[in-house]
Structures are given as C-alpha cells and as structure tokens.
Amino acid sequence: DAGVIQSPRHEVTEMGQEVTLRCKPISGHDYLFWYRQTMMRGLELLIYFNNNVPIDDSGMPEDRFSAKMPNASFSTLKIQPSEPRDSAVYFCATGGPVYGYTFGSGTRLTVV
Amino acid sequence: AQTVTQSQPEMSVQEAETVTLSCTYDTSESDYYLFWYKQPPSRQMILVIRQEAYKQQNATENRFSVNFQKAAKSFSLKISDSQLGDAAMYFCAYRGSARQLTFGSGTQLTVLP
C-alpha cells in the first residue's frame, strides 16, 4: 500500500495564479479530508468527503477555494486566484469510520 | 463545538527518561475517539496511538501509552525510554460523530542526548 499520495510536494506560485493540489487516497477508504496547517492557526479542516460526496465545507476560507472528488481514487483542491496568505502546508487524509486517519506527506504552498 | 487544548507548547526530556504530554478536550458526546499524532521535521503526520472512549482500558503501543480520564476529559501521552527519534511535534486530536479530526495546538518535544 503506497499510502495517501499528494502532489506536488512543493509549489511556488505568483499571486493571482491558479493552484491545484492533488490527492490519491488509500483504496477502500471512504472518507477524505483536506487540512491546512499554518503557524498561526495550526491544523484546520477545510472540507471532507464521504463516498466522494462533500459533507462539510464550512472550513473553506472563501470562494477562491474549491475541492472536488470525481471518483474514489482522486481529489483536488483548487485555489483561484491565489494570495500570499494562502501560503501553508496542505494535507490530505483518508480513512474509514473506525480507525485513525492516514495523512499524505502534504504540499507546501508558497504564494509570492 | 469540540475543542482540544494542549497547554504545553514545549517539553524536553533526557534520552531514556519518561515524559508525559497533556491534553484536555471539551465535548458533550459520549461516544468518540482520541488520537495522538507525531509530526517530525519531515512534516509527515504519523498516528501514534488511538483510544476509544467506550473502553476503560488505557491504550498502549510499545513505549507509548495513554492515561485516559473520561470524566475529567483528559488524555495524556506517556513516552517511556525516550529516544532521539521521538523528537517531534505531538498533536492530540478528537473525533466524534462528525468524522473530522479536531486538533490541539501541539507540543514540541525535544529529546536531549
């Protein structure tokens, strides 16, 4: 099992550009979460899916952020347009209903 | 809403000694799970230990054990025989009926040789 796979590992982009972060969950895991980690705010939930359906997106900061899960094998988090305050580490985590969740390695996003 | 509090931003321990990291939480639910995650400098989030609220027995995983006090809403992590590789940020997390994890602010653990 390759675990939760996130890409890219690092992303540097200019303000105003579109950024797409990708996540491949562990096969069979029916929950998928997107978290953001910053020094100031710690780990924050952005959105989560159950069986590919968005359940709670109340953590999405604003309309510039969107997330999709077109199938059980793939999810994206898109920021358009990006701003310097979006700089953070973005984690994807997946799991089942009982056990702890498995995190990907994260994407470090820097918006300059 | 549930909250998780880690009141120790930093802790240090001598190699081979024992250290305890504190965590308290607030919830009105009776059925939930508690977790400790470790985040080394590589930034990978690694599950250390899990506790189901309905179990009275404290969870253990090798050198890691918890002291779960449900009435006090306390969930501390004890690391025995500390090793240099234990140095990391440790996060306490809660999961209730809403499936997401709510994290504490973390405790940075330093292991001194």
Coordinates of N, CA and C in Angstrom, one line a residue:
Chain A
D1 N 0.9 -1.2 0.0 CA 0.0 0.0 0.0 C 0.9 1.2 0.0
A2 N 0.7 2.1 -1.0 CA 1.6 3.3 -1.1 C 1.1 4.4 -0.2
G3 N 0.1 4.2 0.6 CA -0.4 5.3 1.4 C -1.1 6.4 0.7
V4 N -1.4 7.5 1.3 CA -2.0 8.6 0.7 C -1.0 9.4 -0.1
I5 N -1.3 9.6 -1.4 CA -0.3 10.3 -2.2 C -0.7 11.7 -2.6
Q6 N 0.1 12.6 -2.3 CA -0.2 14.0 -2.6 C 0.8 14.6 -3.6
S7 N 0.4 15.4 -4.5 CA 1.3 16.1 -5.4 C 0.8 17.5 -5.7
P8 N 1.7 18.4 -5.9 CA 3.1 18.3 -5.8 C 3.5 18.3 -4.3
R9 N 4.8 18.1 -4.0 CA 5.3 18.2 -2.6 C 5.5 19.6 -2.3
H10 N 6.0 20.4 -3.2 CA 6.2 21.8 -3.0 C 5.7 22.5 -4.2
E11 N 5.1 23.7 -4.0 CA 4.6 24.6 -5.1 C 4.9 26.0 -4.7
V12 N 5.5 26.7 -5.7 CA 5.7 28.1 -5.5 C 5.1 28.8 -6.7
T13 N 4.2 29.7 -6.4 CA 3.5 30.4 -7.5 C 3.3 31.9 -7.2
E14 N 3.0 32.6 -8.2 CA 2.8 34.0 -8.1 C 1.4 34.4 -7.7
M15 N 1.2 35.4 -6.9 CA -0.1 35.9 -6.6 C -1.0 36.0 -7.8
G16 N -2.2 35.6 -7.7 CA -3.1 35.7 -8.8 C -3.2 34.4 -9.7
Q17 N -2.2 33.5 -9.5 CA -2.2 32.3 -10.3 C -3.2 31.3 -9.7
E18 N -3.6 30.3 -10.6 CA -4.4 29.2 -10.1 C -3.5 28.1 -9.6
V19 N -3.8 27.5 -8.5 CA -3.1 26.4 -7.9 C -4.0 25.2 -7.8
T20 N -3.5 24.0 -8.2 CA -4.3 22.8 -8.0 C -3.4 21.8 -7.2
L21 N -3.9 21.3 -6.1 CA -3.3 20.3 -5.3 C -4.1 19.0 -5.5
R22 N -3.3 17.9 -5.5 CA -3.9 16.6 -5.8 C -3.7 15.6 -4.7
C23 N -4.7 14.7 -4.6 CA -4.6 13.7 -3.6 C -5.2 12.4 -4.1
K24 N -4.4 11.3 -3.9 CA -4.9 9.9 -4.2 C -5.0 9.2 -2.9
P25 N -6.3 8.8 -2.5 CA -6.5 8.2 -1.2 C -6.1 6.7 -1.3
I26 N -6.0 6.2 -0.1 CA -5.8 4.7 0.1 C -7.1 4.0 -0.4
S27 N -6.9 3.0 -1.2 CA -8.0 2.2 -1.7 C -8.9 1.7 -0.6
G28 N -10.2 1.9 -0.7 CA -11.1 1.4 0.3 C -11.5 2.4 1.4
H29 N -10.7 3.4 1.5 CA -11.0 4.5 2.5 C -12.1 5.3 1.9
D30 N -13.2 5.4 2.7 CA -14.4 6.2 2.2 C -14.5 7.6 2.7
Y31 N -13.6 8.0 3.5 CA -13.5 9.4 4.0 C -12.2 10.1 3.5
L32 N -12.4 11.3 3.0 CA -11.2 12.1 2.6 C -11.3 13.5 3.1
F33 N -10.2 13.9 3.7 CA -10.2 15.3 4.3 C -9.1 16.1 3.7
W34 N -9.4 17.4 3.6 CA -8.3 18.4 3.3 C -8.1 19.3 4.5
Y35 N -6.9 19.3 5.0 CA -6.5 20.2 6.1 C -5.4 21.2 5.7
R36 N -5.4 22.3 6.3 CA -4.4 23.3 6.1 C -3.6 23.5 7.4
Q37 N -2.3 23.7 7.4 CA -1.5 23.9 8.6 C -0.7 25.1 8.4
T38 N -0.9 26.1 9.4 CA -0.1 27.3 9.4 C 0.4 27.5 10.9
M39 N 1.4 28.2 11.0 CA 1.9 28.5 12.4 C 0.9 29.2 13.2
M40 N 0.2 30.2 12.6 CA -0.8 31.0 13.3 C -2.0 30.2 13.7
R41 N -2.5 29.4 12.8 CA -3.8 28.8 13.0 C -3.8 27.3 13.3
G42 N -2.6 26.7 13.2 CA -2.5 25.2 13.4 C -3.1 24.5 12.3
L43 N -3.7 23.3 12.6 CA -4.3 22.4 11.6 C -5.8 22.7 11.6
E44 N -6.2 23.1 10.4 CA -7.6 23.5 10.2 C -8.2 22.6 9.1
L45 N -9.5 22.1 9.4 CA -10.2 21.3 8.4 C -10.8 22.3 7.4
L46 N -10.5 22.0 6.1 CA -11.1 22.8 5.0 C -12.4 22.2 4.5
I47 N -12.4 20.9 4.2 CA -13.5 20.2 3.7 C -13.3 18.7 3.8
Y48 N -14.4 17.9 3.9 CA -14.3 16.5 3.8 C -15.4 15.9 3.0
F49 N -15.0 14.7 2.5 CA -15.9 13.9 1.6 C -16.2 12.6 2.2
N50 N -17.4 12.0 2.0 CA -17.7 10.7 2.3 C -18.2 10.0 1.1
N51 N -17.6 8.9 0.6 CA -18.0 8.3 -0.6 C -18.1 9.3 -1.8
N52 N -17.1 10.1 -1.9 CA -17.0 11.1 -2.9 C -17.9 12.3 -2.8
V53 N -18.8 12.3 -1.8 CA -19.7 13.4 -1.7 C -19.2 14.4 -0.6
P54 N -19.2 15.7 -1.0 CA -18.8 16.7 0.1 C -19.8 16.8 1.2
I55 N -19.3 16.6 2.4 CA -20.1 16.6 3.6 C -20.1 17.9 4.4
D56 N -18.9 18.4 4.5 CA -18.8 19.7 5.3 C -17.7 20.5 4.7
D57 N -18.1 21.6 4.1 CA -17.1 22.6 3.5 C -17.1 23.9 4.3
S58 N -17.5 23.9 5.5 CA -17.6 25.1 6.3 C -16.2 25.7 6.6
G59 N -15.2 24.9 6.5 CA -13.8 25.4 6.7 C -13.2 26.0 5.5
M60 N -13.8 26.0 4.3 CA -13.2 26.6 3.1 C -13.2 28.1 3.3
P61 N -12.1 28.7 3.2 CA -12.0 30.1 3.6 C -12.9 31.1 2.8
E62 N -12.9 30.9 1.6 CA -13.7 31.8 0.7 C -13.9 31.2 -0.7
D63 N -14.6 31.9 -1.5 CA -14.9 31.3 -2.8 C -13.7 31.0 -3.7
R64 N -12.6 31.5 -3.3 CA -11.4 31.2 -4.1 C -11.0 29.8 -4.0
F65 N -11.5 29.1 -3.0 CA -11.1 27.7 -2.7 C -12.3 26.8 -3.2
S66 N -11.9 25.7 -3.9 CA -12.9 24.7 -4.3 C -12.2 23.4 -4.2
A67 N -13.0 22.4 -4.0 CA -12.5 21.0 -3.9 C -13.5 20.1 -4.6
K68 N -12.9 19.1 -5.2 CA -13.7 18.1 -5.9 C -13.2 16.7 -5.6
M69 N -14.1 15.7 -5.8 CA -13.7 14.3 -5.7 C -14.5 13.6 -6.7
P70 N -14.0 13.6 -8.0 CA -14.8 13.0 -9.1 C -15.0 11.5 -9.0
N71 N -14.0 10.8 -8.3 CA -14.2 9.4 -8.1 C -13.4 9.0 -6.8
A72 N -13.5 7.7 -6.5 CA -12.9 7.2 -5.2 C -11.4 7.3 -5.2
S73 N -10.8 7.5 -6.3 CA -9.3 7.5 -6.4 C -8.6 8.8 -6.5
F74 N -9.4 9.9 -6.4 CA -8.7 11.2 -6.8 C -9.5 12.3 -6.2
S75 N -8.8 13.3 -5.7 CA -9.4 14.5 -5.2 C -8.5 15.7 -5.5
T76 N -9.1 16.9 -5.7 CA -8.3 18.1 -6.0 C -8.8 19.2 -5.1
L77 N -7.8 20.1 -4.7 CA -8.1 21.3 -4.0 C -7.5 22.4 -4.9
K78 N -8.4 23.3 -5.3 CA -8.0 24.4 -6.2 C -8.1 25.8 -5.5
I79 N -7.2 26.6 -5.8 CA -7.2 28.0 -5.3 C -7.1 28.9 -6.5
Q80 N -8.0 29.7 -6.7 CA -8.0 30.6 -7.8 C -8.8 31.9 -7.5
P81 N -8.2 33.1 -7.5 CA -6.7 33.3 -7.6 C -6.0 33.1 -6.3
S82 N -4.8 32.7 -6.3 CA -4.0 32.5 -5.1 C -3.5 33.9 -4.5
E83 N -3.4 33.9 -3.2 CA -2.9 35.1 -2.5 C -1.8 34.7 -1.5
P84 N -0.9 35.6 -1.2 CA 0.2 35.3 -0.2 C -0.3 34.6 1.1
R85 N -1.5 35.0 1.6 CA -2.0 34.5 2.8 C -2.4 33.0 2.7
D86 N -2.4 32.5 1.5 CA -2.8 31.1 1.3 C -1.5 30.2 1.5
S87 N -0.4 30.8 1.7 CA 0.8 30.0 1.9 C 0.7 29.2 3.2
A88 N 0.9 27.9 3.0 CA 0.7 27.0 4.1 C 1.1 25.6 3.6
V89 N 1.0 24.6 4.5 CA 1.1 23.2 4.2 C -0.3 22.6 4.1
Y90 N -0.7 22.0 3.0 CA -2.0 21.4 2.8 C -1.9 19.9 2.8
F91 N -2.7 19.3 3.7 CA -2.6 17.9 3.9 C -4.0 17.3 3.4
C92 N -3.8 16.1 2.8 CA -4.9 15.2 2.5 C -4.9 14.0 3.5
A93 N -6.0 13.6 4.0 CA -6.0 12.5 4.9 C -7.2 11.6 4.6
T94 N -7.0 10.3 4.7 CA -8.2 9.4 4.4 C -8.3 8.4 5.4
G95 N -9.5 7.8 5.5 CA -9.7 6.7 6.5 C -11.1 6.1 6.4
G96 N -11.3 5.1 7.3 CA -12.6 4.5 7.4 C -13.3 5.1 8.6
P97 N -14.5 4.5 9.0 CA -15.3 5.1 10.0 C -14.8 4.8 11.4
V98 N -13.8 3.9 11.6 CA -13.5 3.5 12.9 C -12.1 3.9 13.3
Y99 N -11.1 3.7 12.4 CA -9.7 3.9 12.8 C -9.3 5.3 12.5
G100 N -8.0 5.6 13.0 CA -7.4 6.9 12.8 C -7.2 7.1 11.3
Y101 N -7.0 8.3 11.0 CA -6.8 8.6 9.6 C -5.4 8.7 9.2
T102 N -5.1 8.3 7.9 CA -3.8 8.3 7.4 C -3.6 9.6 6.6
F103 N -2.5 10.3 6.9 CA -2.2 11.6 6.2 C -1.2 11.3 5.0
G104 N -1.3 12.2 4.0 CA -0.3 12.3 3.0 C 0.8 13.1 3.5
S105 N 1.8 13.2 2.6 CA 3.1 14.0 3.0 C 2.9 15.5 3.0
G106 N 1.8 15.9 2.5 CA 1.5 17.3 2.4 C 2.1 18.0 1.2
T107 N 1.5 19.2 0.9 CA 2.0 20.1 -0.2 C 2.3 21.4 0.5
R108 N 3.6 21.8 0.4 CA 3.9 23.1 0.9 C 3.7 24.1 -0.2
L109 N 2.8 25.0 0.0 CA 2.4 26.1 -1.0 C 3.0 27.4 -0.5
T110 N 3.7 28.0 -1.4 CA 4.2 29.4 -1.2 C 3.7 30.3 -2.3
V111 N 3.0 31.3 -1.9 CA 2.5 32.3 -2.9 C 3.3 33.6 -2.7
V112 N 3.9 34.0 -3.8 CA 4.8 35.2 -3.7 C 4.2 36.3 -4.5
Chain B
A1 N -19.3 23.1 19.9 CA -18.2 22.6 19.1 C -17.2 22.0 20.1
Q2 N -16.5 21.0 19.6 CA -15.5 20.3 20.4 C -14.2 21.2 20.3
T3 N -13.5 21.2 21.4 CA -12.2 21.9 21.5 C -11.2 20.9 22.1
V4 N -10.0 21.1 21.7 CA -8.9 20.3 22.2 C -7.8 21.3 22.7
T5 N -7.3 21.1 23.9 CA -6.3 22.0 24.4 C -5.0 21.3 24.8
Q6 N -3.9 21.8 24.3 CA -2.6 21.3 24.8 C -1.9 22.5 25.4
S7 N -1.7 22.4 26.7 CA -1.3 23.6 27.5 C 0.3 23.7 27.5
Q8 N 1.0 22.7 27.0 CA 2.4 22.7 27.0 C 3.0 22.9 25.6
P9 N 3.3 24.2 25.2 CA 3.8 24.4 23.8 C 5.1 23.6 23.6
E10 N 6.0 23.5 24.7 CA 7.3 22.9 24.5 C 7.5 22.0 25.7
M11 N 8.2 20.9 25.5 CA 8.6 20.0 26.5 C 10.0 19.4 26.1
S12 N 10.8 19.1 27.1 CA 12.1 18.4 26.9 C 12.2 17.2 27.8
V13 N 13.0 16.2 27.4 CA 13.2 15.0 28.2 C 14.6 14.5 27.8
Q14 N 15.2 13.9 28.8 CA 16.5 13.3 28.7 C 16.3 12.0 28.0
E15 N 17.2 11.6 27.1 CA 17.2 10.3 26.5 C 17.1 9.2 27.5
A16 N 16.2 8.3 27.3 CA 16.0 7.1 28.1 C 15.0 7.4 29.3
E17 N 14.7 8.7 29.5 CA 13.8 9.0 30.5 C 12.3 9.0 30.0
T18 N 11.4 9.3 30.9 CA 10.0 9.2 30.6 C 9.4 10.6 30.6
V19 N 8.5 10.9 29.7 CA 7.9 12.2 29.6 C 6.4 12.0 29.4
T20 N 5.6 13.0 29.9 CA 4.1 12.9 29.7 C 3.7 14.2 29.1
L21 N 2.9 14.1 28.0 CA 2.3 15.3 27.3 C 0.9 15.3 27.7
S22 N 0.4 16.5 28.0 CA -1.0 16.7 28.5 C -2.0 17.1 27.3
C23 N -3.2 16.7 27.5 CA -4.2 17.1 26.5 C -5.6 17.1 27.3
T24 N -6.4 18.1 27.1 CA -7.7 18.1 27.6 C -8.7 18.4 26.4
Y25 N -9.9 18.0 26.6 CA -10.9 18.3 25.5 C -12.2 18.6 26.1
D26 N -13.0 19.2 25.3 CA -14.4 19.5 25.7 C -15.4 19.0 24.7
T27 N -16.3 18.2 25.2 CA -17.3 17.6 24.3 C -18.6 17.3 25.1
S28 N -19.7 17.2 24.5 CA -21.0 16.8 25.1 C -21.3 15.4 24.6
E29 N -20.5 14.8 23.7 CA -20.8 13.5 23.2 C -20.2 12.4 24.2
S30 N -20.8 11.3 24.1 CA -20.4 10.2 24.9 C -19.6 9.1 24.2
D31 N -19.7 9.1 22.9 CA -19.0 8.2 22.0 C -18.1 8.9 21.1
Y32 N -16.8 8.7 21.2 CA -15.8 9.4 20.4 C -14.5 8.7 20.5
Y33 N -13.5 9.2 19.7 CA -12.2 8.6 19.6 C -11.2 9.7 19.9
L34 N -10.1 9.4 20.5 CA -9.0 10.3 20.8 C -7.7 9.7 20.2
F35 N -6.9 10.6 19.7 CA -5.7 10.2 19.0 C -4.5 11.1 19.4
W36 N -3.3 10.5 19.3 CA -2.0 11.3 19.3 C -1.3 11.1 18.0
Y37 N -1.0 12.2 17.4 CA -0.2 12.2 16.1 C 1.1 12.8 16.4
K38 N 2.1 12.3 15.7 CA 3.5 12.8 15.8 C 3.8 13.4 14.4
Q39 N 4.5 14.6 14.5 CA 4.9 15.3 13.3 C 6.4 15.7 13.4
P40 N 7.3 14.8 12.8 CA 8.7 15.1 12.8 C 9.0 16.3 11.8
P41 N 10.3 16.7 11.8 CA 10.6 17.8 10.8 C 10.3 17.5 9.4
S42 N 10.1 16.2 9.0 CA 9.8 15.8 7.7 C 8.3 16.3 7.3
R43 N 7.6 16.7 8.3 CA 6.2 17.2 8.3 C 5.2 16.1 8.1
Q44 N 5.6 14.8 8.0 CA 4.6 13.7 7.9 C 3.9 13.6 9.2
M45 N 2.5 13.4 9.1 CA 1.7 13.2 10.3 C 1.6 11.7 10.5
I46 N 2.0 11.3 11.7 CA 2.1 9.8 11.9 C 1.2 9.5 13.1
L47 N 0.3 8.6 13.0 CA -0.6 8.2 14.1 C 0.3 7.4 15.1
V48 N 0.2 7.8 16.3 CA 1.0 7.2 17.4 C 0.1 6.2 18.2
I49 N -1.1 6.6 18.6 CA -1.9 5.8 19.4 C -3.4 6.3 19.3
R50 N -4.3 5.4 19.6 CA -5.7 5.7 19.5 C -6.4 5.1 20.7
Q51 N -7.4 5.9 21.2 CA -8.2 5.4 22.3 C -9.7 5.6 22.0
E52 N -10.5 4.5 22.2 CA -11.9 4.6 22.1 C -12.5 5.0 23.4
A53 N -13.4 5.9 23.4 CA -14.0 6.5 24.7 C -14.7 5.4 25.5
Y54 N -15.3 4.4 24.8 CA -16.1 3.4 25.5 C -15.2 2.4 26.2
K55 N -13.9 2.4 25.9 CA -13.0 1.5 26.5 C -12.4 2.1 27.8
Q56 N -12.5 1.4 28.9 CA -11.9 1.9 30.1 C -10.4 1.7 30.2
Q57 N -10.0 0.6 29.5 CA -8.5 0.3 29.5 C -7.8 1.3 28.7
N58 N -6.7 1.8 29.2 CA -5.8 2.7 28.5 C -5.0 2.0 27.4
A59 N -5.0 2.7 26.2 CA -4.3 2.1 25.1 C -2.8 2.2 25.3
T60 N -2.1 1.2 24.7 CA -0.6 1.2 24.7 C -0.1 0.7 23.4
E61 N 1.0 1.3 23.0 CA 1.7 0.9 21.7 C 3.2 0.9 22.0
N62 N 3.7 -0.2 22.4 CA 5.2 -0.3 22.7 C 5.5 0.7 23.8
R63 N 6.4 1.7 23.5 CA 6.8 2.7 24.5 C 5.8 3.8 24.8
F64 N 4.7 3.8 24.0 CA 3.7 4.9 24.1 C 2.5 4.3 24.8
S65 N 2.0 5.1 25.8 CA 0.8 4.7 26.5 C 0.0 6.0 26.8
V66 N -1.3 5.8 27.1 CA -2.1 7.0 27.4 C -2.7 6.8 28.8
N67 N -3.1 7.9 29.4 CA -3.8 8.0 30.6 C -5.1 8.7 30.2
F68 N -6.2 7.9 30.0 CA -7.5 8.4 29.6 C -8.4 8.6 30.8
Q69 N -8.8 9.8 31.1 CA -9.7 10.0 32.2 C -10.9 10.7 31.6
K70 N -12.0 9.8 31.4 CA -13.1 10.3 30.6 C -13.9 11.4 31.4
A71 N -14.1 11.2 32.7 CA -14.8 12.2 33.5 C -14.1 13.5 33.5
A72 N -12.8 13.5 33.6 CA -12.0 14.7 33.6 C -11.8 15.3 32.2
K73 N -12.1 14.5 31.2 CA -11.9 14.9 29.8 C -10.4 15.2 29.6
S74 N -9.6 14.2 30.0 CA -8.2 14.3 29.9 C -7.6 13.1 29.2
F75 N -6.6 13.4 28.4 CA -6.0 12.3 27.6 C -4.5 12.6 27.4
S76 N -3.7 12.1 28.3 CA -2.3 12.4 28.3 C -1.5 11.2 27.6
L77 N -0.4 11.6 27.1 CA 0.5 10.6 26.4 C 1.8 10.5 27.2
K78 N 2.1 9.2 27.5 CA 3.4 8.9 28.2 C 4.3 8.2 27.2
I79 N 5.5 8.8 27.1 CA 6.6 8.2 26.3 C 7.6 7.7 27.2
S80 N 7.8 6.4 27.2 CA 8.8 5.7 28.1 C 10.1 5.5 27.3
D81 N 11.3 5.5 28.0 CA 12.6 5.2 27.4 C 12.7 6.1 26.2
S82 N 12.6 7.4 26.3 CA 12.6 8.3 25.2 C 13.9 8.1 24.3
Q83 N 13.7 8.2 23.1 CA 14.7 8.1 22.1 C 14.9 9.4 21.3
L84 N 16.0 9.6 20.7 CA 16.2 10.8 19.9 C 15.2 10.9 18.8
G85 N 14.8 9.8 18.2 CA 13.8 9.8 17.2 C 12.4 10.2 17.6
D86 N 12.2 10.3 18.9 CA 10.9 10.7 19.4 C 10.7 12.2 19.3
A87 N 11.8 13.0 19.0 CA 11.7 14.4 18.9 C 10.8 14.8 17.8
A88 N 9.8 15.6 18.1 CA 8.8 15.9 17.1 C 7.8 16.9 17.7
M89 N 6.9 17.3 16.9 CA 5.7 18.0 17.4 C 4.6 16.9 17.6
Y90 N 3.9 16.9 18.7 CA 2.9 16.0 19.0 C 1.5 16.7 19.1
F91 N 0.6 16.1 18.4 CA -0.8 16.7 18.4 C -1.8 15.7 19.0
C92 N -2.6 16.2 19.8 CA -3.7 15.5 20.4 C -4.9 15.8 19.4
A93 N -5.8 14.8 19.2 CA -6.9 15.0 18.3 C -8.1 14.3 18.8
Y94 N -9.3 14.9 18.5 CA -10.6 14.3 18.9 C -11.4 14.0 17.6
R95 N -12.1 12.9 17.6 CA -13.1 12.7 16.6 C -14.4 12.1 17.2
G96 N -15.5 12.9 16.9 CA -16.8 12.5 17.4 C -17.7 12.0 16.3
S97 N -19.0 12.3 16.5 CA -20.0 11.9 15.5 C -19.7 12.6 14.1
A98 N -19.2 13.8 14.1 CA -18.8 14.4 12.9 C -17.4 13.8 12.7
R99 N -17.1 13.4 11.5 CA -16.0 12.5 11.3 C -14.6 13.2 11.3
Q100 N -14.6 14.5 11.2 CA -13.3 15.2 11.1 C -12.6 15.1 12.4
L101 N -11.3 15.2 12.3 CA -10.4 15.4 13.5 C -10.3 16.8 13.9
T102 N -10.4 17.1 15.2 CA -10.2 18.4 15.7 C -8.9 18.3 16.5
F103 N -7.9 19.2 16.1 CA -6.6 19.1 16.7 C -6.3 20.1 17.8
G104 N -5.4 19.7 18.7 CA -4.9 20.7 19.6 C -3.8 21.5 18.9
S105 N -3.2 22.4 19.7 CA -2.2 23.3 19.1 C -0.8 22.7 19.0
G106 N -0.6 21.6 19.7 CA 0.6 20.8 19.6 C 1.6 21.1 20.7
T107 N 2.5 20.1 21.0 CA 3.5 20.2 21.9 C 4.8 19.8 21.2
Q108 N 5.8 20.7 21.2 CA 7.1 20.4 20.6 C 8.0 19.7 21.7
L109 N 8.3 18.4 21.4 CA 9.1 17.6 22.3 C 10.6 17.6 21.8
T110 N 11.5 18.0 22.7 CA 12.9 17.9 22.4 C 13.5 16.8 23.3
V111 N 14.3 15.9 22.7 CA 15.0 14.8 23.4 C 16.4 15.2 23.5
L112 N 16.9 15.3 24.7 CA 18.3 15.7 25.0 C 19.2 14.4 25.1
P113 N 20.3 14.4 24.4 CA 21.2 13.2 24.5 C 22.0 13.2 25.8

